Short mmCIF file of C-alpha atoms in Angstrom, two decimals:
data_model
loop_
_atom_site.label_atom_id
_atom_site.label_comp_id
_atom_site.label_asym_id
_atom_site.label_seq_id
_atom_site.Cartn_x
_atom_site.Cartn_y
_atom_site.Cartn_z
CA UNK P 1 -72.13 153.02 44.42
CA UNK P 2 -71.17 153.73 40.81
CA UNK P 3 -73.51 155.62 38.51
CA UNK P 4 -75.78 153.37 36.48
CA UNK P 5 -75.80 154.23 32.77
CA UNK P 6 -77.69 151.22 31.41
CA UNK P 7 -80.61 152.07 29.14
CA UNK P 8 -83.53 149.84 28.22
CA UNK P 9 -83.19 148.67 24.63
CA UNK P 10 -86.11 146.83 22.98
CA UNK P 11 -85.37 143.26 21.94
CA UNK P 12 -87.45 140.58 20.18
CA UNK P 13 -88.86 137.84 22.39
CA UNK P 14 -86.18 135.43 21.16
CA UNK P 15 -83.49 137.74 22.58
CA UNK P 16 -85.11 138.23 26.01
CA UNK P 17 -82.61 136.74 28.43
CA UNK P 18 -82.61 136.01 32.13
CA UNK P 19 -79.03 137.28 32.32
CA UNK P 20 -80.15 140.77 31.25
CA UNK P 21 -83.05 140.65 33.69
CA UNK P 22 -80.84 139.50 36.56
CA UNK P 23 -78.38 142.30 35.82
CA UNK P 24 -80.77 145.22 35.21
CA UNK P 25 -84.09 144.08 36.70
CA UNK P 26 -85.87 144.95 33.45
CA UNK P 27 -86.15 143.85 29.82
CA UNK P 28 -88.21 145.40 27.03
CA UNK P 29 -89.66 143.00 24.45
CA UNK P 30 -90.73 144.54 21.17
CA UNK P 31 -93.92 143.71 19.28
CA UNK P 32 -95.16 140.93 21.56
CA UNK P 33 -98.78 141.84 20.78
CA UNK P 34 -99.94 142.63 17.25
CA UNK P 35 -101.61 145.84 16.08
CA UNK P 36 -105.08 144.31 15.70
CA UNK P 37 -104.93 142.77 19.16
CA UNK P 38 -103.80 146.05 20.72
CA UNK P 39 -106.65 147.86 18.96
CA UNK P 40 -109.17 145.35 20.34
CA UNK P 41 -107.83 145.88 23.88
CA UNK P 42 -107.88 149.67 23.50
CA UNK P 43 -111.42 149.74 22.14
CA UNK P 44 -112.78 147.43 24.85
CA UNK P 45 -111.34 149.48 27.72
CA UNK P 46 -112.37 152.80 26.19
CA UNK P 47 -115.90 151.47 25.75
CA UNK P 48 -115.98 150.27 29.37
CA UNK P 49 -114.72 153.56 30.83
CA UNK P 50 -117.25 155.50 28.72
CA UNK P 51 -120.11 153.33 29.99
CA UNK P 52 -119.03 153.13 33.62
CA UNK P 53 -115.78 154.59 34.90
CA UNK P 54 -116.49 153.78 38.55
CA UNK P 55 -117.20 150.04 38.50
CA UNK P 56 -113.57 148.97 38.08
CA UNK P 57 -111.94 152.27 39.00
CA UNK P 58 -109.42 152.49 41.83
CA UNK P 59 -110.35 154.50 44.91
CA UNK P 60 -107.60 157.09 44.56
CA UNK P 61 -109.40 160.03 46.30
CA UNK P 62 -109.29 162.16 43.16
CA UNK P 63 -110.91 165.59 43.01
CA UNK P 64 -114.00 165.80 40.73
CA UNK P 65 -112.13 168.11 38.34
CA UNK P 66 -109.16 165.77 37.98
CA UNK P 67 -109.10 164.20 34.52
CA UNK P 68 -108.29 160.88 36.19
CA UNK P 69 -111.66 160.94 37.94
CA UNK P 70 -113.10 160.36 34.44
CA UNK P 71 -110.34 157.92 33.50
CA UNK P 72 -109.39 156.12 36.72
CA UNK P 73 -107.03 153.18 36.62
CA UNK P 74 -108.97 149.92 36.47
CA UNK P 75 -108.06 147.34 39.11
CA UNK P 76 -108.29 143.56 38.75
CA UNK P 77 -110.46 143.47 35.60
CA UNK P 78 -109.51 139.79 35.19
CA UNK P 79 -111.94 139.05 38.03
CA UNK P 80 -114.90 140.25 35.96
CA UNK P 81 -115.69 137.58 33.34
CA UNK P 82 -119.08 139.25 32.83
CA UNK P 83 -117.30 142.16 31.11
CA UNK P 84 -115.39 142.13 27.82
CA UNK P 85 -112.40 143.80 29.50
CA UNK P 86 -112.46 141.05 32.11
CA UNK P 87 -112.43 138.27 29.55
CA UNK P 88 -109.58 139.94 27.66
CA UNK P 89 -107.55 140.41 30.84
CA UNK P 90 -108.12 136.87 32.08
CA UNK P 91 -107.10 135.40 28.74
CA UNK P 92 -103.96 137.52 28.37
CA UNK P 93 -102.81 136.94 31.94
CA UNK P 94 -102.11 133.29 31.04
CA UNK P 95 -101.20 133.86 27.37
CA UNK P 96 -98.08 131.84 26.58
CA UNK P 97 -96.41 134.81 24.88
CA UNK P 98 -96.38 136.60 28.23
CA UNK P 99 -96.24 133.69 30.62
CA UNK P 100 -93.45 132.00 28.69
CA UNK P 101 -91.16 135.00 29.27
CA UNK P 102 -92.32 135.35 32.88
CA UNK P 103 -91.41 131.71 33.51
CA UNK P 104 -88.04 132.19 31.84
CA UNK P 105 -87.32 135.04 34.28
CA UNK P 106 -88.75 133.77 37.57
CA UNK P 107 -89.75 130.15 37.00
CA UNK P 108 -93.28 128.73 37.38
CA UNK P 109 -95.61 131.61 38.21
CA UNK P 110 -99.11 132.61 39.26
CA UNK P 111 -100.94 135.70 38.04
CA UNK P 112 -101.67 138.10 40.91
CA UNK P 113 -102.96 141.35 39.47
CA UNK P 114 -104.32 143.06 36.38
CA UNK P 115 -104.56 146.83 35.90
CA UNK P 116 -105.35 149.24 33.08
CA UNK P 117 -104.09 152.82 33.06
CA UNK P 118 -105.67 155.37 30.69
CA UNK P 119 -103.45 158.43 31.36
CA UNK P 120 -105.08 161.01 29.06
CA UNK P 121 -103.45 164.36 28.19
CA UNK P 122 -102.90 166.60 31.28
CA UNK P 123 -103.05 163.59 33.65
CA UNK P 124 -100.51 163.48 36.44
CA UNK P 125 -97.94 160.73 36.56
CA UNK P 126 -97.08 158.28 39.31
CA UNK P 127 -94.12 158.97 41.56
CA UNK P 128 -91.22 156.54 41.71
CA UNK P 129 -92.20 153.43 43.66
CA UNK P 130 -91.62 149.68 44.04
CA UNK P 131 -94.41 147.25 43.21
CA UNK P 132 -93.66 144.68 45.86
CA UNK P 133 -94.31 147.32 48.53
CA UNK P 134 -97.98 146.72 47.65
CA UNK P 135 -98.01 143.03 46.74
CA UNK P 136 -95.73 141.93 49.60
CA UNK P 137 -94.95 138.63 47.90
CA UNK P 138 -92.51 136.50 49.87
CA UNK P 139 -89.92 135.00 49.87
CA UNK P 140 -89.27 136.23 46.34
CA UNK P 141 -90.90 139.27 44.79
CA UNK P 142 -93.42 140.03 42.08
CA UNK P 143 -92.73 140.62 38.39
CA UNK P 144 -94.60 143.16 36.24
CA UNK P 145 -95.52 142.73 32.57
CA UNK P 146 -96.32 146.30 31.41
CA UNK P 147 -97.99 146.26 27.98
CA UNK P 148 -97.99 149.49 25.95
CA UNK P 149 -101.41 150.04 24.37
CA UNK P 150 -100.24 153.31 22.79
CA UNK P 151 -96.86 154.47 21.58
CA UNK P 152 -95.36 156.11 24.66
CA UNK P 153 -92.39 158.32 25.44
CA UNK P 154 -91.50 161.20 27.74
CA UNK P 155 -94.05 163.59 26.24
CA UNK P 156 -97.12 161.48 27.03
CA UNK P 157 -95.83 160.20 30.34
CA UNK P 158 -94.06 157.01 29.40
CA UNK P 159 -92.55 154.88 32.13
CA UNK P 160 -89.13 155.61 33.62
CA UNK P 161 -87.17 152.83 35.29
CA UNK P 162 -83.96 152.69 37.32
CA UNK P 163 -81.95 149.74 36.00
CA UNK P 164 -80.12 147.95 38.78
CA UNK P 165 -82.34 149.27 41.57
CA UNK P 166 -84.02 145.86 41.90
CA UNK P 167 -81.15 144.91 44.19
CA UNK P 168 -82.31 147.34 46.91
CA UNK P 169 -84.69 146.42 49.70
CA UNK P 170 -88.32 147.51 49.45
CA UNK P 171 -88.41 150.91 51.16
CA UNK P 172 -91.00 152.83 53.15
CA UNK P 173 -92.04 155.71 50.85
CA UNK P 174 -91.64 159.43 51.40
CA UNK P 175 -94.42 161.87 50.46
CA UNK P 176 -94.67 162.53 46.71
CA UNK P 177 -95.25 165.86 44.95
CA UNK P 178 -99.04 166.05 44.50
CA UNK P 179 -98.65 168.37 41.50
CA UNK P 180 -96.91 165.64 39.55
CA UNK P 181 -98.19 162.38 41.06
CA UNK P 182 -101.71 161.11 41.68
CA UNK P 183 -100.32 158.65 44.22
CA UNK P 184 -98.82 159.79 47.51
CA UNK P 185 -95.72 157.62 47.97
CA UNK P 186 -92.22 158.32 46.64
CA UNK P 187 -89.19 156.04 46.69
CA UNK P 188 -85.89 157.63 45.70
CA UNK P 189 -83.42 155.65 43.57
CA UNK P 190 -80.24 154.43 45.25
CA UNK P 191 -77.34 156.89 45.21
CA UNK P 192 -75.49 156.82 41.90
CA UNK P 193 -78.33 155.21 39.95
CA UNK P 194 -80.28 157.20 37.38
CA UNK P 195 -83.70 156.75 35.80
CA UNK P 196 -83.89 155.64 32.16
CA UNK P 197 -86.80 156.96 30.11
CA UNK P 198 -88.43 154.15 28.13
CA UNK P 199 -89.74 154.63 24.62
CA UNK P 200 -92.26 151.98 23.64
CA UNK P 201 -94.43 151.15 20.66
CA UNK P 202 -97.95 149.82 21.10
CA UNK P 203 -97.63 146.07 21.63
CA UNK P 204 -94.22 146.24 23.32
CA UNK P 205 -93.98 144.75 26.82
CA UNK P 206 -91.72 145.81 29.66
CA UNK P 207 -90.96 143.06 32.18
CA UNK P 208 -89.50 144.27 35.46
CA UNK P 209 -88.66 143.15 38.99
CA UNK P 210 -90.98 144.04 41.86
CA UNK P 211 -88.22 145.81 43.80
CA UNK P 212 -87.15 148.00 40.88
CA UNK P 213 -87.77 151.73 41.32
CA UNK P 214 -89.96 153.10 38.52
CA UNK P 215 -92.61 155.73 37.83
CA UNK P 216 -93.73 158.35 35.34
CA UNK P 217 -94.18 162.10 34.88
CA UNK P 218 -97.40 163.84 33.77
CA UNK P 219 -98.76 163.49 30.25
CA UNK P 220 -97.82 166.85 28.70
CA UNK P 221 -98.89 165.98 25.15
CA UNK P 222 -101.80 167.79 23.53
CA UNK P 223 -103.77 164.80 22.29
CA UNK P 224 -102.04 161.49 23.09
CA UNK P 225 -103.26 158.97 25.65
CA UNK P 226 -100.72 156.67 27.30
CA UNK P 227 -102.78 153.56 27.88
CA UNK P 228 -101.25 150.42 29.35
CA UNK P 229 -102.41 146.98 30.46
CA UNK P 230 -100.35 145.59 33.32
CA UNK P 231 -100.10 142.16 34.89
CA UNK P 232 -98.21 141.16 38.01
CA UNK P 233 -96.96 137.66 38.62
CA UNK P 234 -95.39 135.89 41.59
CA UNK P 235 -93.33 132.70 41.72
CA UNK P 236 -95.33 129.60 42.52
CA UNK P 237 -92.87 129.13 45.41
CA UNK P 238 -94.31 132.24 47.12
CA UNK P 239 -95.59 131.51 50.62
CA UNK P 240 -97.60 134.72 51.17
CA UNK P 241 -98.99 137.80 49.43
CA UNK P 242 -101.20 140.72 50.45
CA UNK P 243 -104.85 139.72 50.78
CA UNK P 244 -106.00 142.02 47.93
CA UNK P 245 -104.22 139.82 45.37
CA UNK P 246 -105.86 136.56 46.37
CA UNK P 247 -106.86 134.28 44.79
CA UNK P 248 -103.95 133.86 42.39
CA UNK P 249 -104.41 132.57 38.85
CA UNK P 250 -102.60 129.42 37.75
CA UNK P 251 -101.37 128.95 34.15
CA UNK P 252 -104.39 126.75 33.39
CA UNK P 253 -106.74 129.54 34.53
CA UNK P 254 -107.71 127.91 37.82
CA UNK P 255 -107.53 129.83 41.08
CA UNK P 256 -104.97 129.18 43.80
CA UNK P 257 -104.70 130.41 47.39
CA UNK P 258 -101.67 130.99 49.60
CA UNK P 259 -101.63 132.57 53.07
CA UNK P 260 -102.10 136.36 53.22
CA UNK P 261 -99.07 138.46 54.17
CA UNK P 262 -98.92 139.56 57.78
CA UNK P 263 -97.09 142.33 59.60
CA UNK P 264 -96.64 145.96 58.67
CA UNK P 265 -94.27 145.68 55.75
CA UNK P 266 -91.32 148.09 55.38
CA UNK P 267 -93.17 150.93 57.15
CA UNK P 268 -94.01 148.88 60.25
CA UNK P 269 -97.29 148.19 62.00
CA UNK P 270 -100.05 150.76 61.69
CA UNK P 271 -98.85 152.30 58.43
CA UNK P 272 -101.69 153.32 56.11
CA UNK P 273 -100.99 152.92 52.41
#
């Protein structure tokens, strides 16, 4: 396989094309959210984590001294309409600015997941992985919309992606380096394909295929968070998805159910994620 040299170049929403997505598995759209809107999102999530970091926090088995135990990633906030972060997430999941591009890339879609990552200075990154390993959407795959809430680059642990790797099958992970990753799984890029470091401004959105290999290194900056709000979508033609992601959210905000995924996924029966 030839070496992949494609980089991710930001484009305005009007230039986001399915051809680029089909080729690379990723497109970066600049300035999709405005500065005031990004500030509102940032303030709401920082207020929520200061008041209660455990209510929405993922169960990642973090040591008490780990900075991420104070700033855990928030899972599925869109399911909490009683919270400001929940109302924001639910509204944005079906926002036409996002959903319009999602539909251009994968056709009619349902929302499946919302997440918020805080990633303060000194926080570990997340080893290279594939999103559809977790979502297990079938027969197609999921699509991520990764919204930068801060300017992000290599220094504060910005996302790295492997353009073209979306063509590989979802793989069973190896064990990741615990000094660099707070998650345990690692998927290596296909031979001859290299990671591209993204550089994003707050309000930019990275759309990428659920089979694409991606991850991030630790935040080595002195004082810069790398916050991000992430949504995952699946085609409305999907016939199953992992139970955790049900019910799905339709474009009109209503909830929709499909059968839960069965079987052991790429690691076989009995594998513990």
